[in-house]
PDB file of N, CA and C in Angstrom:
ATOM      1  N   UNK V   1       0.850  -1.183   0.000  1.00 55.00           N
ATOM      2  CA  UNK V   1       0.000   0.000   0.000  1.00 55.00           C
ATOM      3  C   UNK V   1       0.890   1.239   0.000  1.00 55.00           C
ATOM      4  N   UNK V   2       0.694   2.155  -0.649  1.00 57.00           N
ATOM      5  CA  UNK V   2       1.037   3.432  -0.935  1.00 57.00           C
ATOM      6  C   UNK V   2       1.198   4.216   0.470  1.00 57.00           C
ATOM      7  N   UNK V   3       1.948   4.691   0.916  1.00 67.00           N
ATOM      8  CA  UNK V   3       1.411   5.447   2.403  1.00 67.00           C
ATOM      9  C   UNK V   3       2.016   6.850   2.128  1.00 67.00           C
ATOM     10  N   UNK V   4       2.603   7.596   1.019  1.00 79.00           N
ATOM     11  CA  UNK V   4       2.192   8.734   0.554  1.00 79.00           C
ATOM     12  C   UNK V   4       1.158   9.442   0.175  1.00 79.00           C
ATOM     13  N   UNK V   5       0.128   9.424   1.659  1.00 87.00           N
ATOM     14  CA  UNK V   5      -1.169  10.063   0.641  1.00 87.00           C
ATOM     15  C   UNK V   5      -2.151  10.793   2.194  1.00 87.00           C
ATOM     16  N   UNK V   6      -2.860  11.895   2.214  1.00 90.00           N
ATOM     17  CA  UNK V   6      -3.534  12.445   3.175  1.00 90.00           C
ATOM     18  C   UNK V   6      -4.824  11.870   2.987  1.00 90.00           C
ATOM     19  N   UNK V   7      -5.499  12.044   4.086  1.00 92.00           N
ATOM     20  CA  UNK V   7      -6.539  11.772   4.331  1.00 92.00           C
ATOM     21  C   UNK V   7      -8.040  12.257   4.414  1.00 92.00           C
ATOM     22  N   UNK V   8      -8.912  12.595   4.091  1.00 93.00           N
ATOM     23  CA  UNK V   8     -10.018  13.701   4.425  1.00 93.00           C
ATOM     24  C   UNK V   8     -11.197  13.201   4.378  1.00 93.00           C
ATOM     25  N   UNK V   9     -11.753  13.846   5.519  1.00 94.00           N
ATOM     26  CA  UNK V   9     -13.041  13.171   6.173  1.00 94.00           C
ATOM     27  C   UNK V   9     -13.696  13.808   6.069  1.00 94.00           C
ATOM     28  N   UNK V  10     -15.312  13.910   5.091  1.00 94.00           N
ATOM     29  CA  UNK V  10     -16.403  15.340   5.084  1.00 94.00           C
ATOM     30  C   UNK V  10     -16.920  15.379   6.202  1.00 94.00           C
ATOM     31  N   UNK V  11     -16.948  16.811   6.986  1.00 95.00           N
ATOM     32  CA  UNK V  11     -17.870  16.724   7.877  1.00 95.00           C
ATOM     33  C   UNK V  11     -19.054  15.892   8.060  1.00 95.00           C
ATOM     34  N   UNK V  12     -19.765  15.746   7.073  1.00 94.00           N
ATOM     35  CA  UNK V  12     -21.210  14.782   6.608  1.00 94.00           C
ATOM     36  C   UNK V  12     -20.537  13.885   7.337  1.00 94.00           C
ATOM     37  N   UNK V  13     -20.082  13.049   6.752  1.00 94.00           N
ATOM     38  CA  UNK V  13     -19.384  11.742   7.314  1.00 94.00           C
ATOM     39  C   UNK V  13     -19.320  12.037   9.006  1.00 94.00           C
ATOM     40  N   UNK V  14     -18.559  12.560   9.351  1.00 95.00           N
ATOM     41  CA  UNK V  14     -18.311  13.217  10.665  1.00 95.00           C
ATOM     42  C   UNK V  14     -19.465  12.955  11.580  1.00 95.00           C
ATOM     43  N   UNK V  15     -20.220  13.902  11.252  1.00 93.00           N
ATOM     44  CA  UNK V  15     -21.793  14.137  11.425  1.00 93.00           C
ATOM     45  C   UNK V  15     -22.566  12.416  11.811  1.00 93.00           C
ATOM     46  N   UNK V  16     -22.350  11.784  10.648  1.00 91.00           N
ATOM     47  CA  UNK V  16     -23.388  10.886  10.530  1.00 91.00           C
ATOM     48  C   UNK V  16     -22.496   9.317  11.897  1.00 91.00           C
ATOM     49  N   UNK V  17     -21.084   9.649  11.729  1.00 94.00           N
ATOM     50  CA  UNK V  17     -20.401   8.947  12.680  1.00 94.00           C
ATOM     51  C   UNK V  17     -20.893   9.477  14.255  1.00 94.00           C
ATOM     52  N   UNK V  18     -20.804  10.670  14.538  1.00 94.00           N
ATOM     53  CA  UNK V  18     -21.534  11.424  15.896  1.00 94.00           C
ATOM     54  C   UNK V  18     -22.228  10.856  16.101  1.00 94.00           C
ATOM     55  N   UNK V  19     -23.541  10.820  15.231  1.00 93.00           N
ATOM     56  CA  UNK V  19     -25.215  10.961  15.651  1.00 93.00           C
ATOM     57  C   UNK V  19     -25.020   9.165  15.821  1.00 93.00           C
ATOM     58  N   UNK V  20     -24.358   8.037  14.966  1.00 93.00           N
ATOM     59  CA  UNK V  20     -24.212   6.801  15.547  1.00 93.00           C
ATOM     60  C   UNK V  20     -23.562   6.540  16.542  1.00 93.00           C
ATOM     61  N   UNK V  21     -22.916   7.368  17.008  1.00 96.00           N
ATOM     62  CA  UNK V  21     -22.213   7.130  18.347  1.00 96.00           C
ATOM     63  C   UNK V  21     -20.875   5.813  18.100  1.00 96.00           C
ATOM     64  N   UNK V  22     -20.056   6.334  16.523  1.00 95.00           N
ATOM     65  CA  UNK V  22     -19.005   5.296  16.031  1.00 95.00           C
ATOM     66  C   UNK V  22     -17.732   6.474  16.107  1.00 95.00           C
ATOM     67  N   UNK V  23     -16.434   5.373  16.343  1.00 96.00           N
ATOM     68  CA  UNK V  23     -15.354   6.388  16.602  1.00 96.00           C
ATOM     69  C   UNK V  23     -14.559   5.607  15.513  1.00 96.00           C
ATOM     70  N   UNK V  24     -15.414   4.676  14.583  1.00 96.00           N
ATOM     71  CA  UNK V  24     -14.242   3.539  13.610  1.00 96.00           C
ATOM     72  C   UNK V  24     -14.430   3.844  12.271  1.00 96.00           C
ATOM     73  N   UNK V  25     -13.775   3.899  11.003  1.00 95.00           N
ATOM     74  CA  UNK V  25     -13.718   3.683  10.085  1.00 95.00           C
ATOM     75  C   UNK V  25     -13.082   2.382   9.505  1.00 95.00           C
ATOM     76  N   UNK V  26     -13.937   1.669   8.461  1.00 94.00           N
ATOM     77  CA  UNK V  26     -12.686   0.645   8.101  1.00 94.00           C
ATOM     78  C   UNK V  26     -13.047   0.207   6.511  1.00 94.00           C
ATOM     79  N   UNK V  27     -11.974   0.371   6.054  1.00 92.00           N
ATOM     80  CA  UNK V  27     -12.041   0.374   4.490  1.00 92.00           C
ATOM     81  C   UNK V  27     -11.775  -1.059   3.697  1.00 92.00           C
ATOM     82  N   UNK V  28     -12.225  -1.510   3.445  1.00 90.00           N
ATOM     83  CA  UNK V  28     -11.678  -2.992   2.547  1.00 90.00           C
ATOM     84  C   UNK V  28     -12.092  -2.982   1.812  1.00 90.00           C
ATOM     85  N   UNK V  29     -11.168  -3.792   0.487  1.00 84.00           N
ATOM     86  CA  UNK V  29     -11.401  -3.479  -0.743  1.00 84.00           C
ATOM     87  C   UNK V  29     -11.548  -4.982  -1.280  1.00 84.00           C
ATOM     88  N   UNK V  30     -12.666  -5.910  -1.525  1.00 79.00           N
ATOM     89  CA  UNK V  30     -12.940  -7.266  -1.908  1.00 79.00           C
ATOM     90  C   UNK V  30     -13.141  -7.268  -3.199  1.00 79.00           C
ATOM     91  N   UNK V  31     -12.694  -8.458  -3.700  1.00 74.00           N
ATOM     92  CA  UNK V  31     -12.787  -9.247  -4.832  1.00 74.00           C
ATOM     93  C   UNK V  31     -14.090  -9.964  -4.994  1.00 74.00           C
ATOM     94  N   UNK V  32     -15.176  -9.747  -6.322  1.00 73.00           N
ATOM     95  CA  UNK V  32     -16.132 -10.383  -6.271  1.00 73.00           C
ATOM     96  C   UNK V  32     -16.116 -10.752  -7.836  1.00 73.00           C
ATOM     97  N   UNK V  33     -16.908 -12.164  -8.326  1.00 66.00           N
ATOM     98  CA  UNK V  33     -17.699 -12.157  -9.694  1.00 66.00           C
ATOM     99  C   UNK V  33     -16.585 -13.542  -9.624  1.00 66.00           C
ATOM    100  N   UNK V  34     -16.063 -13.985 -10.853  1.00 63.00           N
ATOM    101  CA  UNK V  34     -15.649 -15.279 -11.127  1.00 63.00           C
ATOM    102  C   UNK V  34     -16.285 -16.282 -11.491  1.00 63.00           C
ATOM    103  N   UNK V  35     -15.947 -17.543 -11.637  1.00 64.00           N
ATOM    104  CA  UNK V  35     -16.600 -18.389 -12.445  1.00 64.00           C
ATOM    105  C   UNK V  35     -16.636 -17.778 -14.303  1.00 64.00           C
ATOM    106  N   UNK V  36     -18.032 -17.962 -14.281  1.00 69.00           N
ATOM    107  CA  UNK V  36     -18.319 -17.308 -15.584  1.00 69.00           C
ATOM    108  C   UNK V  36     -17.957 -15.865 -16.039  1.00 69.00           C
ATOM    109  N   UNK V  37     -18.265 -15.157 -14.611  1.00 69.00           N
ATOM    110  CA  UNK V  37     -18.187 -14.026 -15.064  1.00 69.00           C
ATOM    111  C   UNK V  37     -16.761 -13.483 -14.537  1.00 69.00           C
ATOM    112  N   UNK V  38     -16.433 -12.124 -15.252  1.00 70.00           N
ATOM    113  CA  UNK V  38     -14.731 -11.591 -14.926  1.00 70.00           C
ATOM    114  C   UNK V  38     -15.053 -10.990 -13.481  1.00 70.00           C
ATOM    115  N   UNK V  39     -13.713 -11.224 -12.605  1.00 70.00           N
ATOM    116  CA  UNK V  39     -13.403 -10.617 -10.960  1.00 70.00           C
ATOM    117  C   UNK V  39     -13.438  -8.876 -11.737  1.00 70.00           C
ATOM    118  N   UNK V  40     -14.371  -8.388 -10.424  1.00 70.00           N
ATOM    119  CA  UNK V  40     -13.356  -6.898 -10.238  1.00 70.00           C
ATOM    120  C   UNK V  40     -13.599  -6.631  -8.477  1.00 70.00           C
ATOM    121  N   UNK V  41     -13.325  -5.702  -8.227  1.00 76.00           N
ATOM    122  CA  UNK V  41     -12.806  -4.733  -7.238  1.00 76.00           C
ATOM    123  C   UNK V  41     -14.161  -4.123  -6.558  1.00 76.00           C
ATOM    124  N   UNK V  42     -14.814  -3.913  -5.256  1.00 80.00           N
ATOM    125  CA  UNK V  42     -15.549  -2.864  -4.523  1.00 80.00           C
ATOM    126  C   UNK V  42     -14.796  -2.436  -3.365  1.00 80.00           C
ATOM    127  N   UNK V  43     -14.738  -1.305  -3.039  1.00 85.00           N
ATOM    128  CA  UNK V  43     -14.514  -0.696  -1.654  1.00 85.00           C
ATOM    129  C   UNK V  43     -15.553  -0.851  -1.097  1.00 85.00           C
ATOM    130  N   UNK V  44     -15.578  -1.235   0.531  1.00 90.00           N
ATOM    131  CA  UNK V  44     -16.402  -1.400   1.366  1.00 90.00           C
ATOM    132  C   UNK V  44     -15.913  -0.472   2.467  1.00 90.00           C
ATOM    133  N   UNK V  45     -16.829   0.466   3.132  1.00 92.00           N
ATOM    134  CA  UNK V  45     -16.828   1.367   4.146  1.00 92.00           C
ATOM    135  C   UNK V  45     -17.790   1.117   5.399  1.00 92.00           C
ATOM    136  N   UNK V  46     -17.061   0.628   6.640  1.00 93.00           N
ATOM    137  CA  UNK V  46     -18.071   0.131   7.681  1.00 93.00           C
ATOM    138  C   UNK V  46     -17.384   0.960   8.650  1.00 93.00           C
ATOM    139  N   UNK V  47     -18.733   1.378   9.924  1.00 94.00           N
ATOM    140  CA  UNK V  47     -17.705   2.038  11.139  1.00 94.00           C
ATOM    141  C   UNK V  47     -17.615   0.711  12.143  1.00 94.00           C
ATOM    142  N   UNK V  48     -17.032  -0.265  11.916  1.00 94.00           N
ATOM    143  CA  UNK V  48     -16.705  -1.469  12.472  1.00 94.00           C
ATOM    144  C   UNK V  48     -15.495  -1.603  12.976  1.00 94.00           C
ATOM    145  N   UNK V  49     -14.570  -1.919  13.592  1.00 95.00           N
ATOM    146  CA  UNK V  49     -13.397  -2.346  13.954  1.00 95.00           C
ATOM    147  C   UNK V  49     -13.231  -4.143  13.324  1.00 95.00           C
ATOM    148  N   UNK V  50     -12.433  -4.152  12.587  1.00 94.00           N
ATOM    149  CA  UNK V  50     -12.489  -5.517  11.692  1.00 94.00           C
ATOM    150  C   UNK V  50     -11.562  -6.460  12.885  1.00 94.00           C
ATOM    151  N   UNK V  51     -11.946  -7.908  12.240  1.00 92.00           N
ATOM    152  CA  UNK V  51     -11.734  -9.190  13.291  1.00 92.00           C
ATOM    153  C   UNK V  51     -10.141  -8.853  13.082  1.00 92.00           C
ATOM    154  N   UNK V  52      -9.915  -8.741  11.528  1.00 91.00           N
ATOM    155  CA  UNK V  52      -8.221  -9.162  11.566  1.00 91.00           C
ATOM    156  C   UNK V  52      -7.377  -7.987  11.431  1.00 91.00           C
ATOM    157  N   UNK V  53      -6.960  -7.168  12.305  1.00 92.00           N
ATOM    158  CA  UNK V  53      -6.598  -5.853  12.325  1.00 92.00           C
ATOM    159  C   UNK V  53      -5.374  -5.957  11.230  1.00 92.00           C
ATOM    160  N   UNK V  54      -4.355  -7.207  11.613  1.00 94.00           N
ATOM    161  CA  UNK V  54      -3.243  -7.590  10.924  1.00 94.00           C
ATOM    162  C   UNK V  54      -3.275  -7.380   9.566  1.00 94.00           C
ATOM    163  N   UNK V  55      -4.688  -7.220   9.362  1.00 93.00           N
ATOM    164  CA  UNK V  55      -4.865  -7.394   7.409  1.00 93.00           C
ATOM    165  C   UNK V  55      -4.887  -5.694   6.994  1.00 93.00           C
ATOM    166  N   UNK V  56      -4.656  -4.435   8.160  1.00 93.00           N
ATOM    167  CA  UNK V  56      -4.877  -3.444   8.125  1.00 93.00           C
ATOM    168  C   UNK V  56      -3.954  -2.384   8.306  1.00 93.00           C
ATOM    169  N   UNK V  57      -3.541  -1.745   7.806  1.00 93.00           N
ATOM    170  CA  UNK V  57      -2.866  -0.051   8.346  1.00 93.00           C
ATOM    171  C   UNK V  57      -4.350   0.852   9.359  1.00 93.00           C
ATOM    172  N   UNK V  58      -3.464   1.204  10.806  1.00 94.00           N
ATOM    173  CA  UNK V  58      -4.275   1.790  10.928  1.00 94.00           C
ATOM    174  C   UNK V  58      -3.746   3.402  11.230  1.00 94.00           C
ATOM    175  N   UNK V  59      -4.297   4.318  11.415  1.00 93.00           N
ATOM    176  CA  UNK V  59      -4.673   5.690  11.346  1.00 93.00           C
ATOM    177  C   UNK V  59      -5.820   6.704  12.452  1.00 93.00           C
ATOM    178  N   UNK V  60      -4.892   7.490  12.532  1.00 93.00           N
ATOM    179  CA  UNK V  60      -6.170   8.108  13.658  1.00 93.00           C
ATOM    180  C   UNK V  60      -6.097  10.072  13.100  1.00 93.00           C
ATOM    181  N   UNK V  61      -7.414  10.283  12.983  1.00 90.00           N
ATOM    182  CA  UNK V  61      -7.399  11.705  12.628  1.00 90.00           C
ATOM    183  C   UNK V  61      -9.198  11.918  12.937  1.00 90.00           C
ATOM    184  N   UNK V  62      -9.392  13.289  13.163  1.00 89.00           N
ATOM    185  CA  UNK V  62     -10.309  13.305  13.889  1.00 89.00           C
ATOM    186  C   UNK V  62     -10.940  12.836  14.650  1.00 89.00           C
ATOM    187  N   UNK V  63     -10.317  12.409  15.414  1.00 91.00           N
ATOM    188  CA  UNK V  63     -10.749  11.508  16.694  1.00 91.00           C
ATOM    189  C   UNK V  63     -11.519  10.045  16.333  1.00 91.00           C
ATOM    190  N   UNK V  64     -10.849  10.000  14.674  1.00 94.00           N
ATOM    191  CA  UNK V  64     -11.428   8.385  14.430  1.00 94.00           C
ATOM    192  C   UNK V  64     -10.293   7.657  14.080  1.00 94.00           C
ATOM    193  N   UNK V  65     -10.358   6.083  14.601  1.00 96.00           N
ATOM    194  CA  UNK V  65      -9.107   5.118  14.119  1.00 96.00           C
ATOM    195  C   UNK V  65      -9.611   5.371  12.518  1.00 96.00           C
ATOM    196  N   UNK V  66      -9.093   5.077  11.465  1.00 95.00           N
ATOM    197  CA  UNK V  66      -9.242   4.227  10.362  1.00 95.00           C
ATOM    198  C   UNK V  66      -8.402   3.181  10.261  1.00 95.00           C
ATOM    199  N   UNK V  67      -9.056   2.118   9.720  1.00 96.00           N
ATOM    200  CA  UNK V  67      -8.603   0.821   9.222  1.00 96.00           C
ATOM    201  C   UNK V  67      -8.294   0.864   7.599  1.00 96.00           C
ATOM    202  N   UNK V  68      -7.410   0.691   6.946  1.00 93.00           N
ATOM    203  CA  UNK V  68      -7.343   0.864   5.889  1.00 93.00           C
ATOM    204  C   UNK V  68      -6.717  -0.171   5.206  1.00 93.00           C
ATOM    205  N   UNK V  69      -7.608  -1.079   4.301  1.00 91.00           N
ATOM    206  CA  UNK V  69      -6.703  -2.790   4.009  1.00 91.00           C
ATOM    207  C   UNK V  69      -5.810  -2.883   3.293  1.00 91.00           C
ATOM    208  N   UNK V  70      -4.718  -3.487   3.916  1.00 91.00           N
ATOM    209  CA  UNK V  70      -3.658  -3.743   2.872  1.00 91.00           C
ATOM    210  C   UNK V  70      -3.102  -3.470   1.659  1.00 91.00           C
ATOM    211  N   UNK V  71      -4.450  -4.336   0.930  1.00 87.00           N
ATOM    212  CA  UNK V  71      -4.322  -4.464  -0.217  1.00 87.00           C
ATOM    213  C   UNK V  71      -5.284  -3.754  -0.732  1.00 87.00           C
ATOM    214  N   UNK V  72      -5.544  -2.172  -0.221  1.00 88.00           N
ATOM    215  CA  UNK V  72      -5.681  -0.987  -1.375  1.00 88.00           C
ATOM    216  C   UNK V  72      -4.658  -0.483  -1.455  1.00 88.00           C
ATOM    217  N   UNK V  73      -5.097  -0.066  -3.221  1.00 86.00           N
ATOM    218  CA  UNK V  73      -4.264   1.071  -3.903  1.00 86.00           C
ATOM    219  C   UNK V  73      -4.596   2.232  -4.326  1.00 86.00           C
ATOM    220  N   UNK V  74      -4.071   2.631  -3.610  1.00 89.00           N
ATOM    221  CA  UNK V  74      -4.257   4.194  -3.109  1.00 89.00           C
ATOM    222  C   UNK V  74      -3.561   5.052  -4.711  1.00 89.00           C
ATOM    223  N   UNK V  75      -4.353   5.576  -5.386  1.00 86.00           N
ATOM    224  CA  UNK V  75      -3.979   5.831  -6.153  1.00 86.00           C
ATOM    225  C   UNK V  75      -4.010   7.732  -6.752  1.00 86.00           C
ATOM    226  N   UNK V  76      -4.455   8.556  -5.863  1.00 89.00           N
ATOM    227  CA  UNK V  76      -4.821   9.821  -5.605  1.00 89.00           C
ATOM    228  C   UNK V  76      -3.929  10.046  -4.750  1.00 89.00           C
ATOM    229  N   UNK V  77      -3.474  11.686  -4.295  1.00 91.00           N
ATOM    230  CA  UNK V  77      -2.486  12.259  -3.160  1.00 91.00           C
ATOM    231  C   UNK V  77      -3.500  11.954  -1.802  1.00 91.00           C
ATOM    232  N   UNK V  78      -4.785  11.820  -2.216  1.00 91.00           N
ATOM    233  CA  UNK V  78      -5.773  12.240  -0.978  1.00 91.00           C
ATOM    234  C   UNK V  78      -7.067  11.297  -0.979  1.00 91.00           C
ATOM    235  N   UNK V  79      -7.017  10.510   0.131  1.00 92.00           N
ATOM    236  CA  UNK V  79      -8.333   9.499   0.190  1.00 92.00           C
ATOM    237  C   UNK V  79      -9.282  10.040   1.001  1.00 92.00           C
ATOM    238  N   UNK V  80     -10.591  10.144   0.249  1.00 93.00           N
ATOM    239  CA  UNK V  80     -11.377  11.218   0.473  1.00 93.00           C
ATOM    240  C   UNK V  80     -12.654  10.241   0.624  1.00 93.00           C
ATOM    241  N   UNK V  81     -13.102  10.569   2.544  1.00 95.00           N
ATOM    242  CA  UNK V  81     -14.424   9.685   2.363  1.00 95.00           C
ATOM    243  C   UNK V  81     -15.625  10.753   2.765  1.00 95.00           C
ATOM    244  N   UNK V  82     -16.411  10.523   1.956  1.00 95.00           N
ATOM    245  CA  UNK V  82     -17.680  11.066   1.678  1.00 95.00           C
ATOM    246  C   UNK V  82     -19.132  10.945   1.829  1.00 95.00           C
ATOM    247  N   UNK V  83     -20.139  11.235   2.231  1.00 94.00           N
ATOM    248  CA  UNK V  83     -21.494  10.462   2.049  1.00 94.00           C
ATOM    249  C   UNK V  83     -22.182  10.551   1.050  1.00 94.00           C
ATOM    250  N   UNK V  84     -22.884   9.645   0.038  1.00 90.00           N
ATOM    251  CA  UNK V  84     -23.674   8.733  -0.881  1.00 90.00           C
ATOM    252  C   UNK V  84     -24.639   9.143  -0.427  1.00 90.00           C
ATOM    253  N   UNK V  85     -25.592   9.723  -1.122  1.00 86.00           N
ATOM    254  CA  UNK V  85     -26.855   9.445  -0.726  1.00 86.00           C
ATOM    255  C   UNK V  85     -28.047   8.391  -1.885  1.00 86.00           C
ATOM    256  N   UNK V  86     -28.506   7.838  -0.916  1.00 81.00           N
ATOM    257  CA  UNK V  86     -29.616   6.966  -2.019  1.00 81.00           C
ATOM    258  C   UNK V  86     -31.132   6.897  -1.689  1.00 81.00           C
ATOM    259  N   UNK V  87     -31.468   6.116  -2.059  1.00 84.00           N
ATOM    260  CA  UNK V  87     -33.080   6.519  -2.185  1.00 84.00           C
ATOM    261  C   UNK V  87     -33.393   5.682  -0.873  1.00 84.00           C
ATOM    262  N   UNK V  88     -32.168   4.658  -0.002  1.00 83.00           N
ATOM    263  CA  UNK V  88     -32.969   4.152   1.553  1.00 83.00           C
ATOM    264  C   UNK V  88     -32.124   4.796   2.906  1.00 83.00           C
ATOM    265  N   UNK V  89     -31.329   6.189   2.325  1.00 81.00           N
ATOM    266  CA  UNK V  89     -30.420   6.695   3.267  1.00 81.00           C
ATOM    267  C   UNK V  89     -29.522   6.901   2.319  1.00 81.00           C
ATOM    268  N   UNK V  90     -28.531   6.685   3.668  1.00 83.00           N
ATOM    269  CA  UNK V  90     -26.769   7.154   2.945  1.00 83.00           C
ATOM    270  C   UNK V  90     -25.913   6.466   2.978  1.00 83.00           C
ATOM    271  N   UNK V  91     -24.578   6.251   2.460  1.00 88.00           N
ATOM    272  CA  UNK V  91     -23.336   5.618   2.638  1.00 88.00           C
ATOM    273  C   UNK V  91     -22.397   6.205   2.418  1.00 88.00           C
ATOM    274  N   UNK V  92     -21.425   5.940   3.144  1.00 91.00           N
ATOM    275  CA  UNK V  92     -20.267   6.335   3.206  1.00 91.00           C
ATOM    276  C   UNK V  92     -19.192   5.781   2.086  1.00 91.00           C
ATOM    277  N   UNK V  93     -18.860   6.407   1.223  1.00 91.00           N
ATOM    278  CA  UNK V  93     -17.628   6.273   0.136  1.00 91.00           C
ATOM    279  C   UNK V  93     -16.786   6.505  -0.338  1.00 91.00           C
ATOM    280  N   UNK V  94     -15.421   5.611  -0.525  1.00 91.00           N
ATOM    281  CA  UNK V  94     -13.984   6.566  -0.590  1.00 91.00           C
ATOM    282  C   UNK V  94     -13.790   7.128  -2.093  1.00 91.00           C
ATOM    283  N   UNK V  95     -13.553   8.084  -2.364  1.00 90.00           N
ATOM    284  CA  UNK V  95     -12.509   8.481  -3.690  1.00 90.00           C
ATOM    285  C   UNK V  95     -10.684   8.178  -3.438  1.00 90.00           C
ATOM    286  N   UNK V  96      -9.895   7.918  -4.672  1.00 88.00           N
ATOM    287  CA  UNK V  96      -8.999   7.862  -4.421  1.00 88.00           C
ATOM    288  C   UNK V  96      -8.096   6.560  -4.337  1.00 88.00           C
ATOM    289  N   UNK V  97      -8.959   5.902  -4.550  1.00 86.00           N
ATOM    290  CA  UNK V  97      -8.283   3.939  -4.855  1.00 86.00           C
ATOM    291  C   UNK V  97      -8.551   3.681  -6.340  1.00 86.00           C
ATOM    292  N   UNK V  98      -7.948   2.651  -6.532  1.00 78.00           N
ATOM    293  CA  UNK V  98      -7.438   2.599  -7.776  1.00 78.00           C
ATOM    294  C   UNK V  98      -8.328   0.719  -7.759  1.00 78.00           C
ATOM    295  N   UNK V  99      -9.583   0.754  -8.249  1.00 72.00           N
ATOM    296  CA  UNK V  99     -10.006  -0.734  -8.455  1.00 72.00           C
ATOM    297  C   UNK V  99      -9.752  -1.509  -9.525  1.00 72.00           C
ATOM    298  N   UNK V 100      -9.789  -3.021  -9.616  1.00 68.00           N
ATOM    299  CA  UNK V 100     -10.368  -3.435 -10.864  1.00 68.00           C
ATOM    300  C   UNK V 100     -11.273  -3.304 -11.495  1.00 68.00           C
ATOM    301  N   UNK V 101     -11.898  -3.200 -12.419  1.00 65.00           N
ATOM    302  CA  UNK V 101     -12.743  -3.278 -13.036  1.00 65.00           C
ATOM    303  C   UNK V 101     -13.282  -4.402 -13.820  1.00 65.00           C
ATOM    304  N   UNK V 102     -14.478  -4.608 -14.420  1.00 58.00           N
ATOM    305  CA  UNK V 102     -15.046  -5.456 -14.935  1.00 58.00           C
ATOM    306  C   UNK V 102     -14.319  -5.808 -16.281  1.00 58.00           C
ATOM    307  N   UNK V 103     -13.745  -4.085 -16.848  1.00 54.00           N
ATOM    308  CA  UNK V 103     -13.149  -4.411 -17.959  1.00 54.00           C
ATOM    309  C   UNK V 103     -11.163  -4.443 -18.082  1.00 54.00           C
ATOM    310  N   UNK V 104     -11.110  -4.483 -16.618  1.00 45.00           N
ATOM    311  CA  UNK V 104      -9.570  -4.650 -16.568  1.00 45.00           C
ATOM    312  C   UNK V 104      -9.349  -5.617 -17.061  1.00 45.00           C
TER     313      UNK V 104
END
């Protein structure tokens, strides 16, 4: 993993960590599809503290750990997490990694 790179947390995010009463971020980046169809890449954003810390860099800035897995690639100066909004709420999502794709 790249560890030349800052970090930034939207207030939103901030906000929505408060009002849950979470002090964790944790980022993993899984492999899905195969068989028939081609692997690519999702980032996953939970305020969880993960089972296997070992699989993690961690980080503390605004009074939150982040967990950040291994095996992202950090591919921006600045990993930037944000809130999503959708039609059953919100989610939290990073800019700034570098995935597979369907058509890699």
């Amino acid at each position: 993993m790249n560890k030349n790179f800052t970090i930034k947390i939207d207030e939103a995010v901030l906000m929505l960590m408060h009002k849950k009463r979470k002090k964790v971020l944790t980022l993993s980046v899984n492999t899905t599809g195969g068989g028939c169809c081609p692997t690519f890449e999702i980032a996953e954003v939970d305020m969880y503290k993960p089972d296997q810390t070992e699989n993690f860099e961690s980080f503390e800035q605004n009074d939150i750990t982040l967990y950040i897995g291994k095996n992202a690639r950090i591919a921006a100066p600045t990993l930037h997490f944000k809130i999503k909004k959708n039609f059953i709420g919100a989610t939290i999502q990073v800019e700034g990694l570098s995935l597979k794709t369907r058509d890699s």
